[in-house]
CSV table of C-alpha atoms in Angstrom, one decimal:
chain,number,residue,atom,x,y,z
A,1,MET,CA,-0.1,-0.1,0.2
A,2,ALA,CA,3.0,2.2,0.7
A,3,ALA,CA,4.2,1.6,-2.8
A,4,ALA,CA,1.0,2.3,-4.2
A,5,ALA,CA,0.5,5.2,-2.3
A,6,HIS,CA,3.8,7.0,-3.3
A,7,GLY,CA,4.0,5.3,-6.8
A,8,PRO,CA,3.0,8.1,-8.9
A,9,ASP,CA,5.4,10.5,-7.3
A,10,HIS,CA,8.6,8.3,-7.8
A,11,GLY,CA,8.1,6.9,-11.1
A,12,GLY,CA,5.2,4.6,-11.1
A,13,LEU,CA,4.4,1.6,-9.1
A,14,PRO,CA,6.5,-0.8,-11.3
A,15,ALA,CA,9.6,1.6,-10.3
A,16,ALA,CA,8.5,1.6,-6.7
A,17,LEU,CA,8.2,-2.2,-6.4
A,18,ALA,CA,11.6,-2.6,-8.4
A,19,ARG,CA,13.3,-0.3,-5.6
A,20,ILE,CA,11.8,-2.4,-3.1
A,21,ALA,CA,12.7,-5.5,-4.3
A,22,GLY,CA,16.3,-4.2,-4.7
A,23,CYS,CA,16.4,-3.1,-1.2
A,24,ALA,CA,15.1,-6.3,0.0
A,25,ALA,CA,17.7,-8.4,-1.8
A,26,ALA,CA,20.3,-6.0,-0.3
A,27,LEU,CA,19.2,-6.6,3.3
A,28,VAL,CA,19.0,-10.5,2.4
A,29,LEU,CA,22.5,-10.6,0.5
A,30,LEU,CA,24.7,-8.2,2.0
A,31,VAL,CA,23.4,-6.9,5.4
A,32,ARG,CA,22.4,-10.1,7.0
A,33,PRO,CA,25.4,-12.1,6.0
A,34,LEU,CA,27.4,-8.9,7.4
A,35,LEU,CA,25.6,-8.8,10.7
A,36,ARG,CA,26.2,-12.6,11.1
A,37,ARG,CA,29.9,-12.2,10.4
A,38,LEU,CA,29.8,-9.3,13.0
A,39,LEU,CA,27.9,-10.8,15.7
A,40,LEU,CA,28.6,-14.6,15.1
A,41,GLY,CA,32.1,-14.9,13.5
A,42,PRO,CA,35.5,-14.6,15.0
A,43,ALA,CA,35.3,-11.1,16.0
A,44,ARG,CA,32.2,-12.0,18.2
A,45,ARG,CA,34.4,-11.7,21.4
A,46,ALA,CA,35.7,-8.3,20.4
A,47,VAL,CA,32.4,-7.0,19.8
A,48,THR,CA,30.7,-8.5,23.1
A,49,ASP,CA,33.5,-7.0,25.0
A,50,ARG,CA,32.1,-3.5,23.8
A,51,PRO,CA,28.5,-3.7,24.3
A,52,LEU,CA,28.1,0.1,23.9
A,53,LEU,CA,29.6,-0.1,20.1
A,54,VAL,CA,27.4,-3.0,19.5
A,55,LEU,CA,24.1,-1.0,20.2
A,56,LEU,CA,25.6,2.0,18.6
A,57,ALA,CA,26.3,0.2,15.4
A,58,VAL,CA,22.6,-1.5,15.6
A,59,ALA,CA,20.9,1.8,16.2
A,60,GLY,CA,22.8,3.5,13.5
A,61,ALA,CA,22.1,0.9,11.1
A,62,ALA,CA,18.1,1.0,11.8
A,63,LEU,CA,18.4,4.8,11.3
A,64,LEU,CA,20.3,4.1,8.1
A,65,CYS,CA,17.5,1.8,6.9
A,66,ALA,CA,14.7,4.2,7.8
A,67,TRP,CA,16.3,6.6,5.9
A,68,THR,CA,16.8,4.5,2.9
A,69,ALA,CA,13.0,3.5,3.2
A,70,SER,CA,12.0,7.2,3.2
A,71,ARG,CA,14.2,8.0,0.2
A,72,LEU,CA,12.4,5.0,-1.5
A,73,GLY,CA,9.0,6.5,-1.1
A,74,LEU,CA,8.2,4.2,1.9
A,75,HIS,CA,7.5,4.8,5.6
A,76,ALA,CA,10.8,5.2,7.8
A,77,VAL,CA,9.2,2.7,10.0
A,78,ILE,CA,9.2,0.0,7.4
A,79,GLY,CA,13.3,0.5,6.7
A,80,ALA,CA,13.7,0.0,10.7
A,81,PHE,CA,11.4,-3.0,10.6
A,82,ALA,CA,13.2,-4.7,7.8
A,83,LEU,CA,16.5,-4.4,9.7
A,84,GLY,CA,14.8,-6.1,12.4
A,85,LEU,CA,13.9,-9.1,10.1
A,86,ALA,CA,17.4,-9.2,8.9
A,87,MET,CA,19.0,-9.5,12.3
A,88,PRO,CA,20.3,-12.9,13.1
A,89,ARG,CA,18.2,-15.1,15.7
A,90,ASP,CA,20.7,-17.3,17.1
A,91,ALA,CA,23.0,-14.5,18.7
A,92,GLY,CA,24.3,-15.6,22.1
A,93,GLU,CA,23.0,-14.5,25.7
A,94,GLU,CA,25.5,-11.8,26.0
A,95,LEU,CA,24.4,-10.1,22.6
A,96,ARG,CA,21.0,-9.9,23.7
A,97,ARG,CA,21.4,-8.3,26.7
A,98,ALA,CA,23.9,-5.7,24.9
A,99,VAL,CA,21.2,-5.0,22.2
A,100,GLN,CA,17.8,-6.1,23.2
A,101,LEU,CA,17.4,-5.0,26.6
A,102,PRO,CA,18.6,-1.3,26.0
A,103,LEU,CA,16.4,-1.0,23.0
A,104,ARG,CA,13.7,-2.5,24.9
A,105,ASN,CA,14.0,-0.1,27.8
A,106,ALA,CA,14.4,2.9,25.0
A,107,GLY,CA,11.0,1.7,23.6
A,108,ALA,CA,9.6,1.7,26.8
A,109,LEU,CA,10.6,5.4,27.0
A,110,LEU,CA,9.5,6.4,23.7
A,111,VAL,CA,6.1,4.5,23.4
A,112,PRO,CA,4.2,6.7,25.8
A,113,VAL,CA,5.6,10.0,23.7
A,114,PHE,CA,4.3,8.2,20.5
A,115,PHE,CA,0.9,7.7,22.0
A,116,ALA,CA,0.8,11.2,23.4
A,117,LEU,CA,1.6,12.6,20.1
A,118,THR,CA,-1.1,10.5,18.2
A,119,GLY,CA,-3.5,11.5,20.7
A,120,LEU,CA,-2.6,15.2,20.1
A,121,SER,CA,-3.3,14.9,16.3
A,122,VAL,CA,-6.9,13.4,17.1
A,123,ASP,CA,-9.6,15.9,15.8
A,124,LEU,CA,-12.8,15.1,17.5
A,125,HIS,CA,-14.5,18.1,16.5
A,126,GLY,CA,-14.7,16.3,13.0
A,127,ILE,CA,-16.9,13.4,14.5
A,128,ASP,CA,-20.5,13.8,14.3
A,129,ALA,CA,-23.3,11.7,15.4
A,130,VAL,CA,-23.0,9.6,12.2
A,131,GLY,CA,-19.2,9.1,13.1
A,132,LEU,CA,-19.9,8.2,16.5
A,133,LEU,CA,-22.6,5.6,15.1
A,134,ALA,CA,-20.0,4.3,12.8
A,135,ALA,CA,-17.4,3.7,15.5
A,136,ALA,CA,-19.9,2.0,17.7
A,137,LEU,CA,-20.9,-0.3,14.9
A,138,LEU,CA,-17.4,-1.1,14.0
A,139,LEU,CA,-16.5,-1.7,17.8
A,140,ALA,CA,-19.8,-4.0,18.0
A,141,VAL,CA,-18.9,-6.2,14.8
A,142,ALA,CA,-14.9,-6.2,15.7
A,143,TRP,CA,-15.3,-7.0,19.3
A,144,GLY,CA,-18.2,-9.4,19.2
A,145,GLY,CA,-16.9,-11.3,15.9
A,146,LYS,CA,-13.3,-11.8,17.4
A,147,PHE,CA,-15.0,-12.8,21.2
A,148,ALA,CA,-17.4,-15.2,19.5
A,149,GLY,CA,-15.0,-16.8,17.3
A,150,ALA,CA,-12.2,-17.2,19.9
A,151,VAL,CA,-14.8,-18.8,22.6
A,152,LEU,CA,-16.4,-20.9,20.1
A,153,GLY,CA,-13.0,-22.3,18.7
A,154,ALA,CA,-11.7,-22.7,22.4
A,155,ARG,CA,-15.0,-24.5,23.7
A,156,LEU,CA,-14.6,-26.8,20.6
A,157,THR,CA,-11.0,-27.7,21.3
A,158,GLY,CA,-12.0,-28.6,25.0
A,159,VAL,CA,-11.3,-25.3,26.9
A,160,PRO,CA,-13.4,-24.7,29.9
A,161,ARG,CA,-15.9,-22.0,29.7
A,162,ARG,CA,-14.2,-19.2,31.6
A,163,GLU,CA,-10.8,-19.6,30.0
A,164,ALA,CA,-12.2,-19.5,26.7
A,165,ALA,CA,-14.1,-16.2,27.7
A,166,THR,CA,-10.6,-15.0,28.9
A,167,LEU,CA,-9.0,-15.7,25.7
A,168,GLY,CA,-11.9,-14.0,23.9
A,169,VAL,CA,-11.4,-10.9,25.7
A,170,LEU,CA,-7.6,-10.8,25.2
A,171,LEU,CA,-7.9,-11.3,21.5
A,172,ASN,CA,-9.6,-8.0,21.6
A,173,THR,CA,-6.5,-6.2,22.7
A,174,LYS,CA,-5.5,-3.4,20.4
A,175,GLY,CA,-1.9,-2.7,20.9
A,176,LEU,CA,0.9,-0.3,19.5
A,177,GLY,CA,0.7,-2.3,16.3
A,178,GLU,CA,-2.8,-1.1,15.4
A,179,VAL,CA,-1.9,2.3,16.2
A,180,LEU,CA,1.2,2.3,14.4
A,181,ILE,CA,-0.8,1.2,11.2
A,182,LEU,CA,-3.4,3.4,11.5
A,183,THR,CA,-0.8,6.3,11.9
A,184,LEU,CA,1.2,5.0,8.7
A,185,GLY,CA,-2.1,4.9,6.5
A,186,ARG,CA,-2.9,8.4,7.5
A,187,ASP,CA,0.4,9.7,7.0
A,188,LEU,CA,0.7,7.9,3.5
A,189,GLY,CA,-2.7,9.3,2.7
A,190,ILE,CA,-4.5,5.9,2.4
A,191,ILE,CA,-7.1,7.0,4.8
A,192,GLY,CA,-8.2,10.4,6.0
A,193,GLU,CA,-8.3,12.0,9.5
A,194,ARG,CA,-12.1,11.5,10.0
A,195,LEU,CA,-11.6,7.4,9.3
A,196,PHE,CA,-8.6,7.7,11.5
A,197,THR,CA,-10.1,9.2,14.2
A,198,ILE,CA,-13.1,6.7,14.2
A,199,LEU,CA,-10.8,3.7,13.8
A,200,LEU,CA,-8.5,4.9,16.6
A,201,LEU,CA,-11.6,5.3,18.7
A,202,ALA,CA,-12.9,2.1,18.2
A,203,ALA,CA,-9.5,0.6,18.9
A,204,LEU,CA,-9.0,2.5,22.2
A,205,ALA,CA,-12.7,1.3,23.2
A,206,ALA,CA,-12.0,-2.2,22.5
A,207,THR,CA,-8.8,-2.1,24.6
A,208,LEU,CA,-9.9,-0.4,27.7
A,209,PRO,CA,-12.3,-3.0,29.2
A,210,VAL,CA,-10.0,-6.1,28.7
A,211,ASN,CA,-7.8,-5.4,31.9
A,212,PRO,CA,-11.0,-5.2,34.1
A,213,LEU,CA,-12.8,-8.4,32.3
A,214,VAL,CA,-9.7,-10.4,32.5
A,215,HIS,CA,-9.3,-9.6,36.3
A,216,ARG,CA,-13.1,-10.3,37.1
A,217,LEU,CA,-12.8,-13.9,35.1
A,218,ALA,CA,-9.6,-14.6,36.6
A,219,GLY,CA,-10.9,-13.5,40.1
A,220,ARG,CA,-14.1,-15.6,39.8
A,221,ALA,CA,-11.9,-18.6,38.6
A,222,GLY,CA,-9.1,-18.1,41.6
A,223,ALA,CA,-12.2,-18.1,44.1
A,224,ARG,CA,-13.6,-21.3,43.2
A,225,ALA,CA,-10.0,-23.1,42.6
A,226,PRO,CA,-9.0,-23.3,46.3
A,227,ARG,CA,-12.1,-25.2,47.5
A,228,PRO,CA,-11.1,-28.7,46.4
A,229,LEU,CA,-7.6,-28.1,47.9
A,230,LEU,CA,-9.2,-26.7,51.3
A,231,GLU,CA,-11.8,-29.7,51.4
A,232,ALA,CA,-8.9,-32.1,50.7
A,233,ARG,CA,-6.9,-30.7,53.7
A,234,ALA,CA,-9.7,-30.6,56.0
A,235,ALA,CA,-10.8,-34.2,55.2
A,236,PRO,CA,-9.8,-36.7,58.0
A,237,GLY,CA,-6.4,-38.6,57.4
A,238,ALA,CA,-5.4,-36.0,54.8
A,239,PRO,CA,-1.7,-34.6,54.9
A,240,GLY,CA,-1.2,-31.5,57.0
A,241,GLY,CA,-4.7,-31.7,58.4
């Protein structure tokens, strides 16, 4: 969709797809072997002795891929995501500590900023009664359909009723991925501001009741679970009774 949105501005859709294919080939044939040689080859010990250098190199590569993707007419996030796909998965624990944990902590710091900036860009004044009705219908269909499908599938495989309901509730969680996709679609011009606001409101309304519903379901299940254990302990001749 990104290539289709920016294709006419960058030589047409076939040219955009050719550039994307060339970038993907460079990641697979050049960047991934280079990363494997650097992180898993003979120089691994020298690299792991300098964790800050590894972190700066990976962060710099992510920024470079993001810049390259933006120059190709794609969104910068797609380039950083492509570098993550090219990273070797069989790195040692020391490399994971050197790269994964600092980046995870940085993400935990920057994610609230991203949500705050996304919320500031939402225009609620452009949503009328028809828009609210559309958001409510979208929420009912999306939430109800996913909940019913998950519960039905879980029950058919023998999962207890309360656990199946918990699974259906958890599947309705709309996390960072959906907000990011909506933001990309708006930035690329695929969806307008009004549709972006409606979809974002539906995603937030679907996520807000998940935590209390899961706690309620788990609390009821936990309140009944200890009874057989207490009865067994209270029985004559039971261990510890």
